[in-house]
Coordinates of C-alpha atoms and ligand atoms in Angstrom, one line a residue:
M1162 CA -70.8 2.0 17.5
K1163 CA -67.5 1.5 19.2
I1164 CA -66.6 1.9 22.8
I1165 CA -63.5 1.3 24.9
V1166 CA -63.6 -1.3 27.7
A1167 CA -60.5 -2.0 29.7
G1168 CA -58.5 -0.2 27.0
R1169 CA -59.9 -2.4 24.3
E1170 CA -62.1 -1.2 21.4
I1171 CA -65.4 -3.0 21.1
D1172 CA -68.1 -2.7 18.5
T1173 CA -71.4 -3.1 20.4
Q1174 CA -73.6 -3.7 17.4
H1175 CA -74.9 -7.0 16.2
F1176 CA -72.8 -9.2 13.9
I1177 CA -74.8 -10.5 11.1
N1178 CA -73.5 -11.9 7.8
N1179 CA -70.0 -10.7 8.8
Q1180 CA -71.2 -7.2 9.1
R1181 CA -71.9 -4.9 12.0
I1182 CA -75.6 -3.8 12.2
G1183 CA -77.2 -1.5 14.7
S1184 CA -80.7 -1.3 16.2
A1185 CA -83.0 1.6 16.8
T1186 CA -82.5 1.4 20.6
T1187 CA -79.8 0.4 22.9
F1188 CA -79.3 -1.0 26.4
A1189 CA -76.5 -0.3 28.9
A1190 CA -74.0 -2.7 30.4
H1191 CA -72.0 -2.0 33.5
S1192 CA -68.8 -2.9 35.3
A1193 CA -69.0 -5.3 38.3
I1194 CA -65.8 -3.6 39.7
T1195 CA -66.9 0.0 39.6
E1196 CA -70.7 -0.2 38.8
E1197 CA -70.0 2.4 36.1
K1198 CA -71.7 2.2 32.8
L1199 CA -69.3 0.7 30.2
G1200 CA -71.4 1.5 27.1
D1201 CA -74.5 1.2 25.1
I1202 CA -75.2 -1.9 23.2
A1203 CA -77.6 -2.5 20.2
R1204 CA -80.9 -3.8 21.5
G1205 CA -82.0 -6.6 19.2
T1206 CA -85.6 -7.2 18.2
Q1207 CA -87.4 -9.6 16.0
T1208 CA -86.0 -7.7 12.9
E1209 CA -82.4 -8.4 13.7
V1210 CA -83.2 -12.0 14.8
D1211 CA -84.8 -12.5 11.5
L1212 CA -81.8 -11.1 9.6
A1213 CA -79.4 -13.2 11.6
V1214 CA -81.4 -16.4 11.2
A1215 CA -81.7 -15.7 7.4
A1216 CA -78.0 -15.1 7.1
A1217 CA -77.3 -18.4 9.0
T1218 CA -79.8 -20.3 6.9
A1219 CA -78.2 -19.0 3.7
A1220 CA -74.7 -19.8 4.9
F1221 CA -75.6 -23.3 6.0
P1222 CA -75.5 -25.4 2.8
A1223 CA -71.9 -24.4 1.8
W1224 CA -70.6 -24.7 5.4
A1225 CA -72.2 -28.1 5.8
A1226 CA -70.8 -29.2 2.4
L1227 CA -67.3 -28.5 3.4
G1228 CA -67.3 -31.5 5.7
A1229 CA -65.4 -31.7 9.0
K1230 CA -62.1 -31.8 7.1
G1231 CA -62.9 -28.7 5.1
R1232 CA -64.1 -26.8 8.2
L1233 CA -61.0 -27.7 10.2
P1234 CA -58.6 -25.0 8.8
Y1235 CA -61.2 -22.3 9.5
L1236 CA -61.8 -23.4 13.1
E1237 CA -58.1 -24.0 13.8
R1238 CA -57.5 -20.4 12.6
L1239 CA -60.3 -19.2 14.9
A1240 CA -58.7 -21.1 17.9
H1241 CA -55.4 -19.5 17.1
V1242 CA -56.9 -16.0 16.9
I1243 CA -58.6 -16.6 20.3
E1244 CA -55.2 -17.8 21.8
S1245 CA -53.6 -14.6 20.5
R1246 CA -56.2 -12.4 22.2
V1247 CA -56.5 -14.1 25.6
E1248 CA -55.2 -11.0 27.4
D1249 CA -57.8 -8.8 25.7
L1250 CA -60.7 -11.2 26.4
A1251 CA -59.6 -11.6 30.0
A1252 CA -59.3 -7.9 30.6
V1253 CA -62.7 -7.1 29.1
E1254 CA -64.6 -9.9 30.8
T1255 CA -63.1 -9.0 34.2
M1256 CA -64.0 -5.3 33.8
N1257 CA -67.5 -6.4 32.9
N1258 CA -68.5 -9.3 35.2
G1259 CA -65.8 -9.1 37.8
S1260 CA -64.4 -12.6 37.4
L1261 CA -60.8 -13.1 38.5
L1262 CA -58.3 -11.8 36.0
E1263 CA -55.5 -14.3 36.7
A1264 CA -57.8 -17.3 36.4
S1265 CA -59.2 -15.8 33.2
R1266 CA -55.8 -15.1 31.6
L1267 CA -54.2 -18.4 32.6
R1268 CA -57.1 -20.8 32.2
V1269 CA -60.6 -19.7 31.3
M1270 CA -59.9 -17.9 28.0
K1271 CA -57.4 -20.5 26.9
R1272 CA -60.1 -23.1 27.4
G1273 CA -62.2 -20.9 25.1
A1274 CA -59.7 -21.5 22.3
H1275 CA -59.4 -25.2 23.2
N1276 CA -63.2 -25.5 23.0
I1277 CA -63.0 -24.6 19.3
H1278 CA -59.9 -26.7 18.5
F1279 CA -61.1 -29.8 20.4
F1280 CA -64.5 -30.1 18.7
A1281 CA -63.0 -29.2 15.2
Q1282 CA -60.7 -32.2 15.6
M1283 CA -63.3 -34.5 17.1
A1284 CA -65.7 -33.9 14.2
L1285 CA -63.2 -35.7 12.0
E1286 CA -63.9 -38.9 13.8
M1287 CA -67.6 -38.8 14.1
G1288 CA -69.6 -41.5 12.3
S1289 CA -69.1 -45.2 12.3
S1290 CA -69.7 -48.3 10.3
W1291 CA -70.3 -52.0 11.2
D1292 CA -71.8 -55.1 9.8
T1293 CA -75.4 -55.9 10.7
E1294 CA -76.1 -59.4 12.1
A1295 CA -74.4 -61.8 9.7
A1296 CA -77.6 -63.3 8.4
K1297 CA -78.9 -60.0 7.1
N1298 CA -75.6 -59.5 5.1
A1299 CA -75.6 -55.7 5.3
V1300 CA -73.6 -52.8 6.7
N1301 CA -74.7 -49.9 8.9
N1302 CA -73.1 -46.6 8.1
V1303 CA -73.9 -44.0 10.7
R1304 CA -73.4 -40.4 9.7
Y1305 CA -73.5 -37.3 11.8
D1306 CA -75.1 -34.7 9.5
P1307 CA -75.4 -31.1 10.6
A1308 CA -78.8 -30.0 11.7
G1309 CA -78.9 -26.4 10.4
V1310 CA -79.2 -23.1 12.2
T1311 CA -78.4 -23.3 16.0
A1312 CA -79.5 -20.8 18.6
L1313 CA -77.0 -20.5 21.4
I1314 CA -78.1 -18.6 24.5
T1315 CA -75.5 -18.0 27.1
P1316 CA -75.3 -16.6 30.7
W1317 CA -73.2 -13.9 32.3
N1318 CA -71.1 -15.9 34.8
A1319 CA -68.5 -17.3 32.3
P1320 CA -69.7 -15.6 29.1
F1321 CA -66.8 -16.3 26.7
M1322 CA -66.0 -19.8 27.9
L1323 CA -69.6 -20.9 27.7
A1324 CA -70.2 -19.3 24.3
T1325 CA -67.2 -21.2 22.8
W1326 CA -68.3 -24.4 24.6
K1327 CA -71.5 -24.2 22.4
V1328 CA -70.0 -22.5 19.3
G1329 CA -67.2 -25.1 19.0
P1330 CA -69.3 -28.2 18.5
A1331 CA -72.1 -26.4 16.7
L1332 CA -69.7 -25.1 14.0
A1333 CA -67.5 -28.2 13.9
A1334 CA -70.6 -30.3 13.3
G1335 CA -71.4 -28.2 10.2
N1336 CA -74.1 -26.0 11.6
T1337 CA -74.3 -22.3 11.5
V1338 CA -74.8 -20.2 14.6
V1339 CA -76.8 -17.3 16.1
L1340 CA -75.4 -16.4 19.5
K1341 CA -77.4 -14.3 22.0
P1342 CA -75.1 -13.4 24.9
A1343 CA -76.5 -12.3 28.3
E1344 CA -77.4 -8.6 28.4
W1345 CA -75.2 -8.1 31.5
T1346 CA -72.1 -9.4 29.6
P1347 CA -72.3 -8.6 25.9
F1348 CA -68.7 -7.6 25.2
T1349 CA -66.7 -10.8 24.7
A1350 CA -69.3 -12.2 22.2
S1351 CA -68.6 -9.0 20.2
L1352 CA -64.8 -9.7 20.4
L1353 CA -65.5 -13.3 19.3
A1354 CA -67.2 -11.8 16.2
D1355 CA -64.0 -9.8 15.4
M1356 CA -62.0 -13.0 15.7
V1357 CA -64.4 -14.9 13.4
L1358 CA -63.7 -12.1 10.8
D1359 CA -60.0 -12.4 11.4
A1360 CA -60.1 -16.1 11.0
G1361 CA -61.9 -15.7 7.7
L1362 CA -65.1 -17.7 8.3
P1363 CA -67.6 -17.3 5.5
A1364 CA -70.3 -14.7 6.0
G1365 CA -73.4 -15.9 7.9
V1366 CA -71.7 -18.9 9.5
F1367 CA -71.4 -17.2 12.9
N1368 CA -73.8 -14.3 14.0
V1369 CA -74.3 -12.4 17.2
V1370 CA -77.6 -10.7 18.1
Q1371 CA -77.2 -8.6 21.2
G1372 CA -80.2 -7.8 23.3
I1373 CA -82.5 -8.5 26.2
G1374 CA -83.5 -12.1 27.0
A1375 CA -87.2 -11.5 26.9
E1376 CA -86.9 -9.7 23.5
A1377 CA -84.0 -10.9 21.3
G1378 CA -83.7 -14.2 23.1
A1379 CA -87.4 -15.0 23.0
A1380 CA -87.6 -14.1 19.3
L1381 CA -84.6 -16.3 18.5
V1382 CA -85.8 -19.4 20.3
A1383 CA -89.3 -19.1 18.7
H1384 CA -87.9 -18.8 15.2
P1385 CA -89.2 -21.7 13.0
D1386 CA -85.9 -21.9 11.1
V1387 CA -83.8 -22.6 14.2
K1388 CA -83.0 -26.3 14.3
R1389 CA -81.3 -26.6 17.7
I1390 CA -81.4 -24.5 20.9
S1391 CA -78.6 -24.8 23.4
F1392 CA -79.2 -22.7 26.6
T1393 CA -77.3 -22.2 29.8
G1394 CA -79.2 -20.2 32.4
S1395 CA -82.0 -20.3 34.9
V1396 CA -84.9 -22.8 35.4
P1397 CA -87.7 -20.2 34.9
T1398 CA -86.1 -19.0 31.6
A1399 CA -85.6 -22.6 30.5
K1400 CA -89.4 -23.3 31.0
K1401 CA -90.2 -20.3 28.7
I1402 CA -87.8 -21.5 26.1
A1403 CA -89.1 -25.0 26.2
L1404 CA -92.6 -23.7 25.5
S1405 CA -91.4 -21.8 22.4
A1406 CA -89.3 -24.7 21.2
A1407 CA -92.4 -27.0 21.5
Q1408 CA -94.2 -24.9 18.9
N1409 CA -91.6 -25.9 16.3
L1410 CA -90.5 -29.2 17.9
T1411 CA -87.0 -27.8 18.1
P1412 CA -84.6 -30.0 20.1
V1413 CA -83.2 -28.3 23.2
S1414 CA -80.1 -28.8 25.3
F1415 CA -80.4 -27.1 28.7
E1416 CA -77.8 -26.6 31.4
L1417 CA -79.5 -25.0 34.3
G1418 CA -78.8 -24.3 38.0
G1419 CA -77.7 -26.5 40.9
K1420 CA -77.8 -26.8 44.6
S1421 CA -75.0 -29.3 44.7
P1422 CA -73.9 -31.2 47.8
F1423 CA -70.3 -31.1 48.9
I1424 CA -69.8 -34.2 51.1
V1425 CA -66.9 -34.8 53.5
C1426 CA -66.7 -38.2 55.2
A1427 CA -64.8 -38.6 58.4
D1428 CA -62.2 -40.7 56.6
A1429 CA -61.5 -38.0 54.0
D1430 CA -58.2 -36.2 53.6
F1431 CA -59.2 -33.3 55.8
E1432 CA -56.9 -30.7 54.3
L1433 CA -57.9 -31.6 50.7
A1434 CA -61.6 -31.4 51.6
L1435 CA -61.1 -28.1 53.4
V1436 CA -59.2 -26.5 50.5
N1437 CA -61.9 -27.7 48.0
A1438 CA -64.7 -26.5 50.3
L1439 CA -63.3 -23.0 50.3
D1440 CA -63.1 -23.2 46.5
Q1441 CA -66.9 -23.2 46.5
Y1442 CA -66.7 -19.4 46.9
D1443 CA -64.9 -19.2 43.5
N1444 CA -66.2 -16.5 41.2
C1445 CA -68.0 -15.1 44.3
G1446 CA -70.3 -18.2 44.2
Q1447 CA -71.6 -17.4 40.7
V1448 CA -70.9 -20.9 39.4
C1449 CA -73.7 -23.3 38.6
L1450 CA -71.5 -26.2 39.7
S1451 CA -70.7 -24.9 43.2
G1452 CA -71.2 -27.3 46.0
T1453 CA -73.2 -24.9 48.0
R1454 CA -74.5 -27.4 50.6
L1455 CA -71.6 -28.6 52.7
L1456 CA -72.5 -32.0 54.3
I1457 CA -69.9 -33.0 56.9
E1458 CA -69.8 -36.3 58.9
E1459 CA -70.8 -35.7 62.5
S1460 CA -67.5 -36.9 64.1
I1461 CA -65.5 -34.2 62.2
Y1462 CA -68.1 -31.5 61.9
D1463 CA -67.0 -29.2 64.8
R1464 CA -63.4 -29.3 63.7
F1465 CA -64.3 -28.8 60.0
L1466 CA -66.5 -25.9 60.9
S1467 CA -63.9 -24.3 63.1
E1468 CA -61.1 -24.7 60.5
F1469 CA -63.4 -23.6 57.7
K1470 CA -64.3 -20.3 59.5
T1471 CA -60.6 -19.6 60.2
R1472 CA -59.6 -20.2 56.6
A1473 CA -62.6 -18.4 55.1
A1474 CA -61.7 -15.3 57.1
K1475 CA -58.3 -15.3 55.3
L1476 CA -59.8 -15.4 51.7
K1477 CA -58.7 -12.1 50.2
Q1478 CA -61.7 -10.3 48.8
G1479 CA -61.0 -7.4 46.5
D1480 CA -60.4 -6.1 43.0
P1481 CA -60.5 -9.0 40.7
R1482 CA -57.6 -7.5 38.7
E1483 CA -55.2 -8.0 41.6
A1484 CA -53.4 -11.3 41.4
D1485 CA -53.8 -12.3 45.0
T1486 CA -57.6 -11.7 45.1
I1487 CA -59.6 -14.9 45.7
V1488 CA -63.1 -13.5 45.9
G1489 CA -64.2 -10.7 43.6
P1490 CA -67.5 -8.8 43.4
L1491 CA -71.0 -9.9 42.4
V1492 CA -72.0 -9.1 38.8
T1493 CA -74.6 -6.4 39.2
R1494 CA -76.6 -4.5 41.9
T1495 CA -79.8 -6.3 40.9
H1496 CA -78.1 -9.6 41.5
L1497 CA -76.6 -8.4 44.8
E1498 CA -80.0 -7.5 46.0
R1499 CA -81.3 -10.9 45.0
V1500 CA -78.4 -12.7 46.9
H1501 CA -79.0 -10.5 50.0
G1502 CA -82.7 -11.3 49.9
F1503 CA -81.8 -15.0 50.3
V1504 CA -79.5 -14.2 53.2
Q1505 CA -82.1 -12.1 55.0
R1506 CA -84.8 -14.7 54.6
A1507 CA -82.4 -17.4 55.9
V1508 CA -81.7 -15.3 59.0
S1509 CA -85.5 -14.7 59.5
A1510 CA -86.1 -18.4 59.2
G1511 CA -83.7 -19.0 62.1
A1512 CA -80.6 -20.2 60.4
K1513 CA -77.4 -19.3 62.2
L1514 CA -75.1 -16.8 60.3
E1515 CA -71.6 -18.0 61.0
F1516 CA -69.9 -15.2 59.0
G1517 CA -70.6 -12.8 56.2
G1518 CA -74.1 -11.9 55.3
Q1519 CA -73.4 -8.4 54.0
V1520 CA -71.4 -6.3 51.6
S1521 CA -67.8 -5.9 52.8
P1522 CA -67.7 -2.8 55.0
Q1523 CA -64.2 -2.0 53.7
L1524 CA -64.8 -2.5 50.0
G1525 CA -68.5 -1.5 49.5
G1526 CA -69.8 -1.8 46.0
L1527 CA -70.8 -5.3 44.9
Y1528 CA -68.3 -7.0 47.2
Y1529 CA -70.6 -9.4 49.0
Q1530 CA -68.7 -11.2 51.7
P1531 CA -68.3 -15.0 51.7
T1532 CA -71.2 -16.2 53.9
L1533 CA -71.9 -19.4 55.8
F1534 CA -75.1 -20.6 57.5
T1535 CA -75.4 -23.5 60.0
N1536 CA -78.3 -24.8 62.2
L1537 CA -80.6 -24.8 59.2
P1538 CA -84.3 -25.3 59.9
D1539 CA -85.9 -28.1 57.9
G1540 CA -87.3 -26.9 54.6
A1541 CA -85.4 -23.6 54.8
E1542 CA -85.4 -21.8 51.4
I1543 CA -81.6 -21.4 51.6
L1544 CA -81.3 -25.3 51.5
S1545 CA -83.3 -25.6 48.3
S1546 CA -83.0 -22.4 46.2
E1547 CA -80.0 -21.6 44.1
V1548 CA -78.5 -18.3 45.4
F1549 CA -75.7 -17.9 42.8
G1550 CA -73.6 -16.0 45.3
P1551 CA -71.0 -16.6 48.0
V1552 CA -73.5 -18.2 50.3
L1553 CA -72.9 -21.8 51.6
T1554 CA -74.7 -23.9 54.2
M1555 CA -73.1 -26.5 56.4
Q1556 CA -75.0 -29.5 57.8
K1557 CA -73.9 -32.7 59.6
F1558 CA -74.8 -36.3 58.8
S1559 CA -74.3 -39.3 61.0
S1560 CA -75.0 -42.2 58.6
E1561 CA -74.7 -43.0 54.9
Q1562 CA -78.5 -43.3 54.7
E1563 CA -78.9 -39.8 56.2
L1564 CA -76.2 -38.5 53.9
I1565 CA -77.9 -39.8 50.7
S1566 CA -81.2 -38.4 51.8
L1567 CA -79.8 -35.0 52.6
A1568 CA -77.7 -34.9 49.4
N1569 CA -80.6 -35.8 47.1
N1570 CA -83.1 -33.6 48.9
T1571 CA -83.2 -31.0 46.1
E1572 CA -85.0 -30.4 42.9
Y1573 CA -81.6 -30.1 41.2
G1574 CA -79.0 -32.7 40.1
L1575 CA -76.1 -30.9 38.5
A1576 CA -73.0 -32.0 40.4
A1577 CA -71.8 -33.5 43.7
M1578 CA -68.4 -33.5 45.4
L1579 CA -67.4 -36.4 47.6
F1580 CA -64.4 -36.6 49.9
T1581 CA -63.4 -40.0 51.3
K1582 CA -60.3 -42.2 51.2
D1583 CA -62.5 -45.4 50.9
A1584 CA -62.8 -46.4 47.2
I1585 CA -65.7 -48.8 47.8
K1586 CA -67.6 -46.3 49.9
A1587 CA -67.0 -43.7 47.2
E1588 CA -68.5 -46.0 44.6
R1589 CA -71.4 -46.9 46.8
I1590 CA -72.3 -43.3 47.6
S1591 CA -71.7 -42.0 44.0
S1592 CA -74.0 -44.6 42.6
Q1593 CA -76.9 -43.2 44.8
L1594 CA -76.3 -39.5 44.2
V1595 CA -78.5 -37.8 41.7
A1596 CA -76.1 -35.7 39.7
G1597 CA -74.7 -35.2 36.2
T1598 CA -71.1 -35.2 37.5
V1599 CA -69.7 -36.6 40.8
W1600 CA -66.3 -35.4 41.6
T1601 CA -64.5 -37.6 44.1
N1602 CA -61.6 -36.0 46.0
C1603 CA -61.5 -33.2 43.5
F1604 CA -63.5 -30.4 42.0
Y1605 CA -63.8 -28.6 38.7
V1606 CA -61.9 -31.3 36.8
R1607 CA -63.3 -30.9 33.3
D1608 CA -62.5 -33.1 30.3
L1609 CA -64.0 -31.9 27.0
S1610 CA -64.6 -35.5 25.9
A1611 CA -66.7 -36.3 29.0
P1612 CA -70.4 -35.7 29.2
F1613 CA -71.6 -32.6 31.1
G1614 CA -75.1 -31.7 32.1
G1615 CA -77.6 -32.0 34.9
S1616 CA -80.4 -34.3 36.1
R1617 CA -83.8 -33.2 37.3
A1618 CA -84.3 -29.4 37.1
S1619 CA -80.5 -29.0 36.4
G1620 CA -81.0 -29.6 32.7
I1621 CA -82.0 -31.6 29.7
G1622 CA -79.4 -33.6 27.8
R1623 CA -75.6 -33.7 28.0
E1624 CA -72.9 -31.9 26.0
G1625 CA -69.2 -32.7 25.7
G1626 CA -67.4 -35.2 23.6
H1627 CA -69.7 -37.2 21.3
W1628 CA -72.7 -36.1 23.4
S1629 CA -72.3 -32.6 21.8
F1630 CA -72.4 -34.1 18.3
D1631 CA -75.4 -36.3 19.3
F1632 CA -77.2 -33.1 20.1
Y1633 CA -76.0 -30.8 17.3
C1634 CA -76.4 -33.4 14.5
D1635 CA -79.1 -35.2 12.7
I1636 CA -77.8 -38.8 13.0
K1637 CA -78.5 -40.9 10.0
N1638 CA -78.0 -44.6 9.5
T1639 CA -77.6 -45.8 5.8
V1640 CA -77.9 -49.5 5.6
Q1641 CA -76.4 -51.1 2.6
R1642 CA -76.8 -54.7 1.4
K1643 CA -73.4 -56.2 0.8
G1644 CA -72.3 -57.2 -2.7
T1645 CA -75.0 -55.2 -4.4
F1646 CA -72.7 -52.4 -5.8
S1647 CA -70.8 -53.0 -9.0
Ligands
LIG950 P1 -80.1 -15.3 35.0 O1 -81.4 -15.3 35.8 O2 -79.0 -16.0 35.7 O3 -79.7 -13.9 34.4 P2 -81.4 -16.2 32.7 O4 -81.9 -17.6 32.5 O5 -82.5 -15.1 32.8 O6 -80.4 -16.2 33.8 O7 -80.5 -15.7 31.5 C1 -79.6 -16.6 30.7 C2 -79.7 -16.2 29.3 O8 -81.0 -16.4 28.8 C3 -79.4 -14.7 29.0 O9 -78.7 -14.7 27.7 C4 -80.7 -14.1 28.8 O10 -80.7 -13.0 28.0 C5 -81.5 -15.2 28.2 N1 -82.9 -15.1 28.3 C6 -83.7 -14.6 29.3 N2 -85.0 -14.7 29.1 C7 -85.1 -15.3 27.9 C8 -86.2 -15.8 27.1 N3 -87.5 -15.6 27.5 N4 -86.0 -16.4 25.9 C9 -84.7 -16.6 25.5 N5 -83.6 -16.2 26.2 C10 -83.8 -15.6 27.4

């Protein structure tokens, strides 16, 4: 079952045991740019999930036995194949979910290759050894043993990058993988399967089951032979997955939504803060990390709002394939209606719509305009619910105490951005913010060796660096008395 997307051939069947396998039924995926149907995709059920988990289970012992050094050449080949197909990946993903082509070509897809390379290298260094307290005369040897079959469930906003962010450490650690991509964005996972074949990975090490979340996804996370579940998506889905995982006591890693504060103190570099604030419309706001609540110190609030409005009006919205486009479309009509629902309810609740709040009259389609609300009533839904669209709020604060209380007044805790020139103040405020990541005078700076994840409803656990291996491995300590081996 092959289709053409953005001029590239894609097999839309599952990928199990290094073979393409179909299903009795299919589902359709569409283009965010044109809303046209791009093709039919195999609609996985329990049957295909069982096949994929069985293939991954069978492949596990040999893959694990290779050790990090033995796996390295396979994974380095995979990283190189990804590098060589960056243009294809970017073109397909942009046609599918509408993300900006230039960013994808120049950064996002390359990061996909780096995700594989980085964790393959890091796996070589995992494990440690040290003497126990001298009196006990023994040595601790800590090993990072692979856990088994991992179920990786990914979202539609950065499909390829987030798939490799999970696949990289899972495979490097010696696990095997069943990946279930989001049904709105199935194509780059299928391309990844082609690349796995090109890189010569043994059959069953990496598998893709396409399908609907409530069907294929639910069957996968409930499977008793799955040893780890890594999920990026929404809170309601995470709760369902947690219930399934509980039946088998399967460890989970969840990266969920956010309603992150973007804080600008009066002493901040005004221009730097402004440029970064406008960046919160990146990917048309479909970024879990976005600082969607702009919190501006009272003394600069009016000037910041006025400048923000002027600059936001100049953000070029349009076809994400054009190099000068800054804001593209939303992913699907279903999602657009959801985003617009939030906007309409915010207006009804009495919030002031400063700009946006509708589909661009010139562009139509899924091109929802960058939107800003001020004068927000206490308890307004728009201040607490994740919209996942180009919709920001702006509030003022007049003291640090008020700032902390506003910033933490959310059920989420994924990220926070803080702009100030005062290092001591930055430290004081950061220490009080509930967030997995606090970016000070910057945004989006991601280091693969750093922990990433959310507090509160934004997630469970951290991935990145050794935290990925902590999750994907069974950690074992072998304690050996010294001088007892001949
Ligand atoms: P969104 O609301 O942003 O689409 P979801 O959390 O529903 O986010 O989807 C994220 C991923 O979770 C997708 O791959 C989707 O198919 C999958 N998914 C949805 N429901 C379930 C479920 N019940 N069990 C497992 N995976 C699911």
